[in-house]
């Protein structure tokens, strides 16, 4: 299965050039294996959603990337499967032959629900907010590998956003990949200022092995200072 044309994504992406902070994550880590999910929960996060391709699995694959198995199981254990879901532009949309807005679908390889949504990221965060209601937006984390879809999607919805690095480019979406670096866009967006959202504190010791790190040290590791 491949992703079709995403007009909402193209239109919304132009806003990122005017407001780079919309594509700036609260946290930037190498992968989900580097997230301390217990620390994330202690920081106030109550639910968490993930992009699928190049965040949890190789593009269009069904199984969790082998290096992430431990972290993925920890995430489901800490938050509970009912508070974890997948939001993908290749699954749970009208492009998906299994798409249905009428019932819940659990991904067989990941063991959590796939959010059914008619608007592709970065549009449509209202569907995720409704799914995790009544949790306030800033207590919901969104994790993904693309600034112009995943981070932008989360920030538009007022979520706490975590950017991870892509790890497999075989079968990756060439249009989305090209869009991340188009016209120097990546460099522009890297310059967006990190910020707080709501009452959440961003000096979280979430990097595994660094639970006692200072606030200044955390920002240095995250690449913001």
PDB file of C-alpha atoms in Angstrom:
ATOM      1  CA  UNK A   1       0.000   0.000   0.000  1.00  0.00           C
ATOM      2  CA  UNK A   2       1.254   3.508  -0.866  1.00  0.00           C
ATOM      3  CA  UNK A   3       0.139   6.953   0.193  1.00  0.00           C
ATOM      4  CA  UNK A   4      -1.883   9.018  -2.262  1.00  0.00           C
ATOM      5  CA  UNK A   5      -1.733  12.757  -2.884  1.00  0.00           C
ATOM      6  CA  UNK A   6      -2.063  14.788   0.319  1.00  0.00           C
ATOM      7  CA  UNK A   7      -3.354  18.277  -0.614  1.00  0.00           C
ATOM      8  CA  UNK A   8      -4.027  19.304   3.005  1.00  0.00           C
ATOM      9  CA  UNK A   9      -0.450  18.465   3.881  1.00  0.00           C
ATOM     10  CA  UNK A  10       0.957  20.534   1.033  1.00  0.00           C
ATOM     11  CA  UNK A  11      -1.160  23.569   1.886  1.00  0.00           C
ATOM     12  CA  UNK A  12      -0.434  23.410   5.602  1.00  0.00           C
ATOM     13  CA  UNK A  13       3.284  22.920   5.003  1.00  0.00           C
ATOM     14  CA  UNK A  14       3.599  26.434   3.615  1.00  0.00           C
ATOM     15  CA  UNK A  15       2.619  27.753   7.058  1.00  0.00           C
ATOM     16  CA  UNK A  16       5.767  26.160   8.453  1.00  0.00           C
ATOM     17  CA  UNK A  17       7.919  28.654   6.551  1.00  0.00           C
ATOM     18  CA  UNK A  18       6.073  31.529   8.212  1.00  0.00           C
ATOM     19  CA  UNK A  19       5.927  29.861  11.642  1.00  0.00           C
ATOM     20  CA  UNK A  20       8.899  27.452  11.975  1.00  0.00           C
ATOM     21  CA  UNK A  21       7.968  26.775  15.602  1.00  0.00           C
ATOM     22  CA  UNK A  22       5.022  24.707  14.364  1.00  0.00           C
ATOM     23  CA  UNK A  23       7.501  22.173  12.981  1.00  0.00           C
ATOM     24  CA  UNK A  24       9.808  22.337  15.997  1.00  0.00           C
ATOM     25  CA  UNK A  25       9.467  19.385  18.394  1.00  0.00           C
ATOM     26  CA  UNK A  26       9.493  19.703  22.146  1.00  0.00           C
ATOM     27  CA  UNK A  27      12.038  16.873  22.211  1.00  0.00           C
ATOM     28  CA  UNK A  28      14.311  15.305  19.584  1.00  0.00           C
ATOM     29  CA  UNK A  29      15.687  11.815  20.252  1.00  0.00           C
ATOM     30  CA  UNK A  30      17.339   9.200  18.011  1.00  0.00           C
ATOM     31  CA  UNK A  31      14.515   6.656  18.321  1.00  0.00           C
ATOM     32  CA  UNK A  32      11.774   5.336  20.577  1.00  0.00           C
ATOM     33  CA  UNK A  33      14.425   3.104  22.151  1.00  0.00           C
ATOM     34  CA  UNK A  34      15.906   6.262  23.709  1.00  0.00           C
ATOM     35  CA  UNK A  35      12.684   7.353  25.421  1.00  0.00           C
ATOM     36  CA  UNK A  36      12.221   6.580  29.102  1.00  0.00           C
ATOM     37  CA  UNK A  37       8.470   5.965  29.107  1.00  0.00           C
ATOM     38  CA  UNK A  38       8.214   5.856  32.922  1.00  0.00           C
ATOM     39  CA  UNK A  39       9.816   9.315  33.055  1.00  0.00           C
ATOM     40  CA  UNK A  40       7.458  10.522  30.352  1.00  0.00           C
ATOM     41  CA  UNK A  41       4.485   9.408  32.424  1.00  0.00           C
ATOM     42  CA  UNK A  42       5.898  10.990  35.584  1.00  0.00           C
ATOM     43  CA  UNK A  43       6.185  14.238  33.629  1.00  0.00           C
ATOM     44  CA  UNK A  44       2.424  14.259  33.131  1.00  0.00           C
ATOM     45  CA  UNK A  45       1.856  12.451  29.837  1.00  0.00           C
ATOM     46  CA  UNK A  46      -1.246  10.254  30.026  1.00  0.00           C
ATOM     47  CA  UNK A  47      -1.570   8.965  26.445  1.00  0.00           C
ATOM     48  CA  UNK A  48       0.790   8.600  23.511  1.00  0.00           C
ATOM     49  CA  UNK A  49       0.380   8.217  19.752  1.00  0.00           C
ATOM     50  CA  UNK A  50       2.950   7.205  17.169  1.00  0.00           C
ATOM     51  CA  UNK A  51       3.504   7.551  13.482  1.00  0.00           C
ATOM     52  CA  UNK A  52       4.142   4.089  12.045  1.00  0.00           C
ATOM     53  CA  UNK A  53       6.570   4.094   9.090  1.00  0.00           C
ATOM     54  CA  UNK A  54      10.173   4.894  10.090  1.00  0.00           C
ATOM     55  CA  UNK A  55       9.063   5.496  13.660  1.00  0.00           C
ATOM     56  CA  UNK A  56       7.956   2.030  14.763  1.00  0.00           C
ATOM     57  CA  UNK A  57       8.452  -0.097  11.645  1.00  0.00           C
ATOM     58  CA  UNK A  58      10.300   0.011   8.351  1.00  0.00           C
ATOM     59  CA  UNK A  59       8.179   1.743   5.676  1.00  0.00           C
ATOM     60  CA  UNK A  60       5.008  -0.267   4.975  1.00  0.00           C
ATOM     61  CA  UNK A  61       6.177  -3.157   7.174  1.00  0.00           C
ATOM     62  CA  UNK A  62       3.919  -4.741   9.795  1.00  0.00           C
ATOM     63  CA  UNK A  63       6.363  -5.691  12.557  1.00  0.00           C
ATOM     64  CA  UNK A  64       8.117  -3.469  15.069  1.00  0.00           C
ATOM     65  CA  UNK A  65      11.748  -2.748  14.132  1.00  0.00           C
ATOM     66  CA  UNK A  66      13.803  -5.320  16.018  1.00  0.00           C
ATOM     67  CA  UNK A  67      15.906  -2.761  17.902  1.00  0.00           C
ATOM     68  CA  UNK A  68      12.751  -1.123  19.270  1.00  0.00           C
ATOM     69  CA  UNK A  69      11.013  -4.213  20.643  1.00  0.00           C
ATOM     70  CA  UNK A  70      12.018  -3.597  24.257  1.00  0.00           C
ATOM     71  CA  UNK A  71      11.030   0.063  24.198  1.00  0.00           C
ATOM     72  CA  UNK A  72       7.734  -0.679  22.487  1.00  0.00           C
ATOM     73  CA  UNK A  73       6.753  -3.280  25.056  1.00  0.00           C
ATOM     74  CA  UNK A  74       7.746  -0.907  27.855  1.00  0.00           C
ATOM     75  CA  UNK A  75       5.561   1.828  26.346  1.00  0.00           C
ATOM     76  CA  UNK A  76       2.488  -0.423  26.238  1.00  0.00           C
ATOM     77  CA  UNK A  77       3.154  -1.648  29.764  1.00  0.00           C
ATOM     78  CA  UNK A  78       3.611   1.841  31.229  1.00  0.00           C
ATOM     79  CA  UNK A  79       0.675   3.561  29.530  1.00  0.00           C
ATOM     80  CA  UNK A  80      -1.623   0.603  28.904  1.00  0.00           C
ATOM     81  CA  UNK A  81      -2.583  -0.421  25.383  1.00  0.00           C
ATOM     82  CA  UNK A  82      -5.788   1.605  25.566  1.00  0.00           C
ATOM     83  CA  UNK A  83      -3.699   4.782  25.921  1.00  0.00           C
ATOM     84  CA  UNK A  84      -1.386   4.031  22.983  1.00  0.00           C
ATOM     85  CA  UNK A  85      -2.319   4.216  19.303  1.00  0.00           C
ATOM     86  CA  UNK A  86      -0.902   4.564  15.795  1.00  0.00           C
ATOM     87  CA  UNK A  87      -1.706   7.523  13.533  1.00  0.00           C
ATOM     88  CA  UNK A  88      -0.393   6.870  10.041  1.00  0.00           C
ATOM     89  CA  UNK A  89      -0.929   8.324   6.586  1.00  0.00           C
ATOM     90  CA  UNK A  90      -0.642   4.807   5.162  1.00  0.00           C
ATOM     91  CA  UNK A  91      -3.039   3.120   7.623  1.00  0.00           C
ATOM     92  CA  UNK A  92      -6.423   4.157   8.962  1.00  0.00           C
ATOM     93  CA  UNK A  93      -7.110   6.547   6.057  1.00  0.00           C
ATOM     94  CA  UNK A  94      -9.271   6.145   2.946  1.00  0.00           C
ATOM     95  CA  UNK A  95      -6.111   4.852   1.189  1.00  0.00           C
ATOM     96  CA  UNK A  96      -6.236   1.801   3.449  1.00  0.00           C
ATOM     97  CA  UNK A  97      -8.402  -1.057   2.069  1.00  0.00           C
ATOM     98  CA  UNK A  98      -9.296  -1.883   5.690  1.00  0.00           C
ATOM     99  CA  UNK A  99     -10.397   1.675   6.439  1.00  0.00           C
ATOM    100  CA  UNK A 100     -13.622   2.048   8.361  1.00  0.00           C
ATOM    101  CA  UNK A 101     -14.902   4.890  10.478  1.00  0.00           C
ATOM    102  CA  UNK A 102     -17.397   2.602  12.178  1.00  0.00           C
ATOM    103  CA  UNK A 103     -15.237   0.268  14.254  1.00  0.00           C
ATOM    104  CA  UNK A 104     -11.929   0.028  16.092  1.00  0.00           C
ATOM    105  CA  UNK A 105      -9.059  -1.806  14.408  1.00  0.00           C
ATOM    106  CA  UNK A 106      -6.084  -3.203  16.315  1.00  0.00           C
ATOM    107  CA  UNK A 107      -2.872  -3.549  14.321  1.00  0.00           C
ATOM    108  CA  UNK A 108      -1.939  -7.260  14.392  1.00  0.00           C
ATOM    109  CA  UNK A 109       1.812  -6.672  14.430  1.00  0.00           C
ATOM    110  CA  UNK A 110       1.904  -3.802  16.924  1.00  0.00           C
ATOM    111  CA  UNK A 111      -0.930  -4.758  19.251  1.00  0.00           C
ATOM    112  CA  UNK A 112      -2.482  -1.293  19.564  1.00  0.00           C
ATOM    113  CA  UNK A 113      -5.334   0.494  17.866  1.00  0.00           C
ATOM    114  CA  UNK A 114      -4.907   2.244  14.519  1.00  0.00           C
ATOM    115  CA  UNK A 115      -6.724   5.574  14.579  1.00  0.00           C
ATOM    116  CA  UNK A 116      -9.236   5.812  11.729  1.00  0.00           C
ATOM    117  CA  UNK A 117      -9.033   9.326  10.281  1.00  0.00           C
ATOM    118  CA  UNK A 118     -10.229  10.905   7.052  1.00  0.00           C
ATOM    119  CA  UNK A 119      -7.746  13.819   6.980  1.00  0.00           C
ATOM    120  CA  UNK A 120      -4.068  13.030   6.566  1.00  0.00           C
ATOM    121  CA  UNK A 121      -1.371  14.509   8.763  1.00  0.00           C
ATOM    122  CA  UNK A 122      -0.569  17.276   9.425  1.00  0.00           C
ATOM    123  CA  UNK A 123      -4.323  17.945   9.299  1.00  0.00           C
ATOM    124  CA  UNK A 124      -6.876  16.143  11.419  1.00  0.00           C
ATOM    125  CA  UNK A 125      -5.491  16.212  14.963  1.00  0.00           C
ATOM    126  CA  UNK A 126      -9.057  16.655  16.241  1.00  0.00           C
ATOM    127  CA  UNK A 127      -9.630  12.945  15.609  1.00  0.00           C
ATOM    128  CA  UNK A 128      -6.792  12.038  17.967  1.00  0.00           C
ATOM    129  CA  UNK A 129      -7.980  14.464  20.634  1.00  0.00           C
ATOM    130  CA  UNK A 130     -11.436  12.913  20.470  1.00  0.00           C
ATOM    131  CA  UNK A 131      -9.935   9.419  20.654  1.00  0.00           C
ATOM    132  CA  UNK A 132      -8.024  10.225  23.849  1.00  0.00           C
ATOM    133  CA  UNK A 133     -10.714  12.415  25.422  1.00  0.00           C
ATOM    134  CA  UNK A 134     -10.921  13.641  28.170  1.00  0.00           C
ATOM    135  CA  UNK A 135      -7.116  13.931  28.414  1.00  0.00           C
ATOM    136  CA  UNK A 136      -6.019  17.566  27.842  1.00  0.00           C
ATOM    137  CA  UNK A 137      -3.945  18.032  24.661  1.00  0.00           C
ATOM    138  CA  UNK A 138      -0.662  18.774  26.446  1.00  0.00           C
ATOM    139  CA  UNK A 139      -0.900  15.443  28.316  1.00  0.00           C
ATOM    140  CA  UNK A 140      -0.911  13.563  24.998  1.00  0.00           C
ATOM    141  CA  UNK A 141       2.437  12.916  23.312  1.00  0.00           C
ATOM    142  CA  UNK A 142       2.924  12.400  19.596  1.00  0.00           C
ATOM    143  CA  UNK A 143       6.052  10.653  18.293  1.00  0.00           C
ATOM    144  CA  UNK A 144       7.149  10.648  14.659  1.00  0.00           C
ATOM    145  CA  UNK A 145      10.067  11.029  12.269  1.00  0.00           C
ATOM    146  CA  UNK A 146       8.876  13.906  10.064  1.00  0.00           C
ATOM    147  CA  UNK A 147       8.699  17.570  10.971  1.00  0.00           C
ATOM    148  CA  UNK A 148       6.229  18.602   8.277  1.00  0.00           C
ATOM    149  CA  UNK A 149       3.713  15.874   9.049  1.00  0.00           C
ATOM    150  CA  UNK A 150       4.225  14.382  12.515  1.00  0.00           C
ATOM    151  CA  UNK A 151       5.628  17.296  14.521  1.00  0.00           C
ATOM    152  CA  UNK A 152       3.435  19.804  12.723  1.00  0.00           C
ATOM    153  CA  UNK A 153       0.364  17.606  13.306  1.00  0.00           C
ATOM    154  CA  UNK A 154       1.063  17.368  17.015  1.00  0.00           C
ATOM    155  CA  UNK A 155       1.806  21.042  17.497  1.00  0.00           C
ATOM    156  CA  UNK A 156      -1.336  22.108  15.637  1.00  0.00           C
ATOM    157  CA  UNK A 157      -3.317  20.020  18.117  1.00  0.00           C
ATOM    158  CA  UNK A 158      -1.489  21.366  21.171  1.00  0.00           C
ATOM    159  CA  UNK A 159       0.180  18.010  21.873  1.00  0.00           C
ATOM    160  CA  UNK A 160       3.631  17.333  23.297  1.00  0.00           C
ATOM    161  CA  UNK A 161       5.767  16.423  20.285  1.00  0.00           C
ATOM    162  CA  UNK A 162       8.778  14.104  20.079  1.00  0.00           C
ATOM    163  CA  UNK A 163      10.808  13.866  16.872  1.00  0.00           C
ATOM    164  CA  UNK A 164      12.771  10.685  16.179  1.00  0.00           C
ATOM    165  CA  UNK A 165      15.210   9.965  13.364  1.00  0.00           C
ATOM    166  CA  UNK A 166      14.278   7.889  10.321  1.00  0.00           C
ATOM    167  CA  UNK A 167      16.172   4.597  10.195  1.00  0.00           C
ATOM    168  CA  UNK A 168      15.171   2.869   6.926  1.00  0.00           C
ATOM    169  CA  UNK A 169      14.802   4.453   3.495  1.00  0.00           C
ATOM    170  CA  UNK A 170      13.842   1.364   1.522  1.00  0.00           C
ATOM    171  CA  UNK A 171      10.311   1.871   0.146  1.00  0.00           C
ATOM    172  CA  UNK A 172      10.107   5.231   1.917  1.00  0.00           C
ATOM    173  CA  UNK A 173       7.644   7.763   0.515  1.00  0.00           C
ATOM    174  CA  UNK A 174       9.807   9.793  -1.936  1.00  0.00           C
ATOM    175  CA  UNK A 175       7.464  12.790  -2.010  1.00  0.00           C
ATOM    176  CA  UNK A 176       7.307  13.151   1.772  1.00  0.00           C
ATOM    177  CA  UNK A 177      11.037  12.537   2.075  1.00  0.00           C
ATOM    178  CA  UNK A 178      11.799  15.195  -0.532  1.00  0.00           C
ATOM    179  CA  UNK A 179       9.432  17.641   1.151  1.00  0.00           C
ATOM    180  CA  UNK A 180      11.395  17.507   4.412  1.00  0.00           C
ATOM    181  CA  UNK A 181      14.453  18.959   2.696  1.00  0.00           C
ATOM    182  CA  UNK A 182      12.838  20.964  -0.081  1.00  0.00           C
ATOM    183  CA  UNK A 183      14.372  24.371  -0.624  1.00  0.00           C
ATOM    184  CA  UNK A 184      16.455  24.124   2.554  1.00  0.00           C
ATOM    185  CA  UNK A 185      13.296  23.641   4.564  1.00  0.00           C
ATOM    186  CA  UNK A 186      15.002  21.295   6.999  1.00  0.00           C
ATOM    187  CA  UNK A 187      17.584  23.910   7.948  1.00  0.00           C
ATOM    188  CA  UNK A 188      14.927  26.588   8.338  1.00  0.00           C
ATOM    189  CA  UNK A 189      12.807  24.425  10.600  1.00  0.00           C
ATOM    190  CA  UNK A 190      15.797  23.353  12.683  1.00  0.00           C
ATOM    191  CA  UNK A 191      16.105  27.008  13.668  1.00  0.00           C
ATOM    192  CA  UNK A 192      12.666  27.188  15.285  1.00  0.00           C
ATOM    193  CA  UNK A 193      12.694  27.989  18.982  1.00  0.00           C
ATOM    194  CA  UNK A 194      11.888  25.287  21.529  1.00  0.00           C
ATOM    195  CA  UNK A 195       9.017  26.287  23.756  1.00  0.00           C
ATOM    196  CA  UNK A 196       6.663  25.316  26.565  1.00  0.00           C
ATOM    197  CA  UNK A 197       3.038  24.403  25.959  1.00  0.00           C
ATOM    198  CA  UNK A 198       0.424  24.908  28.649  1.00  0.00           C
ATOM    199  CA  UNK A 199       1.705  24.033  32.113  1.00  0.00           C
ATOM    200  CA  UNK A 200       4.090  21.295  30.966  1.00  0.00           C
ATOM    201  CA  UNK A 201       7.726  21.661  31.916  1.00  0.00           C
ATOM    202  CA  UNK A 202      10.094  20.693  29.132  1.00  0.00           C
ATOM    203  CA  UNK A 203      13.162  19.967  31.218  1.00  0.00           C
ATOM    204  CA  UNK A 204      12.344  16.267  31.378  1.00  0.00           C
ATOM    205  CA  UNK A 205      15.027  13.648  32.016  1.00  0.00           C
ATOM    206  CA  UNK A 206      13.585  11.411  29.315  1.00  0.00           C
ATOM    207  CA  UNK A 207      16.746  10.180  27.653  1.00  0.00           C
ATOM    208  CA  UNK A 208      17.482   6.678  28.907  1.00  0.00           C
ATOM    209  CA  UNK A 209      20.546   6.566  31.101  1.00  0.00           C
ATOM    210  CA  UNK A 210      20.291  10.301  31.849  1.00  0.00           C
ATOM    211  CA  UNK A 211      17.568  10.323  34.493  1.00  0.00           C
ATOM    212  CA  UNK A 212      19.547  12.709  36.726  1.00  0.00           C
ATOM    213  CA  UNK A 213      20.609  15.132  34.032  1.00  0.00           C
ATOM    214  CA  UNK A 214      20.319  18.870  34.708  1.00  0.00           C
ATOM    215  CA  UNK A 215      17.955  21.081  32.732  1.00  0.00           C
ATOM    216  CA  UNK A 216      20.844  22.746  30.901  1.00  0.00           C
ATOM    217  CA  UNK A 217      22.426  19.402  30.150  1.00  0.00           C
ATOM    218  CA  UNK A 218      19.152  18.072  28.787  1.00  0.00           C
ATOM    219  CA  UNK A 219      18.859  20.912  26.296  1.00  0.00           C
ATOM    220  CA  UNK A 220      22.462  20.359  25.225  1.00  0.00           C
ATOM    221  CA  UNK A 221      21.778  16.679  24.566  1.00  0.00           C
ATOM    222  CA  UNK A 222      18.615  17.574  22.684  1.00  0.00           C
ATOM    223  CA  UNK A 223      20.532  19.914  20.397  1.00  0.00           C
ATOM    224  CA  UNK A 224      18.706  23.088  21.395  1.00  0.00           C
ATOM    225  CA  UNK A 225      21.648  24.849  23.096  1.00  0.00           C
TER     226      UNK A 225
END
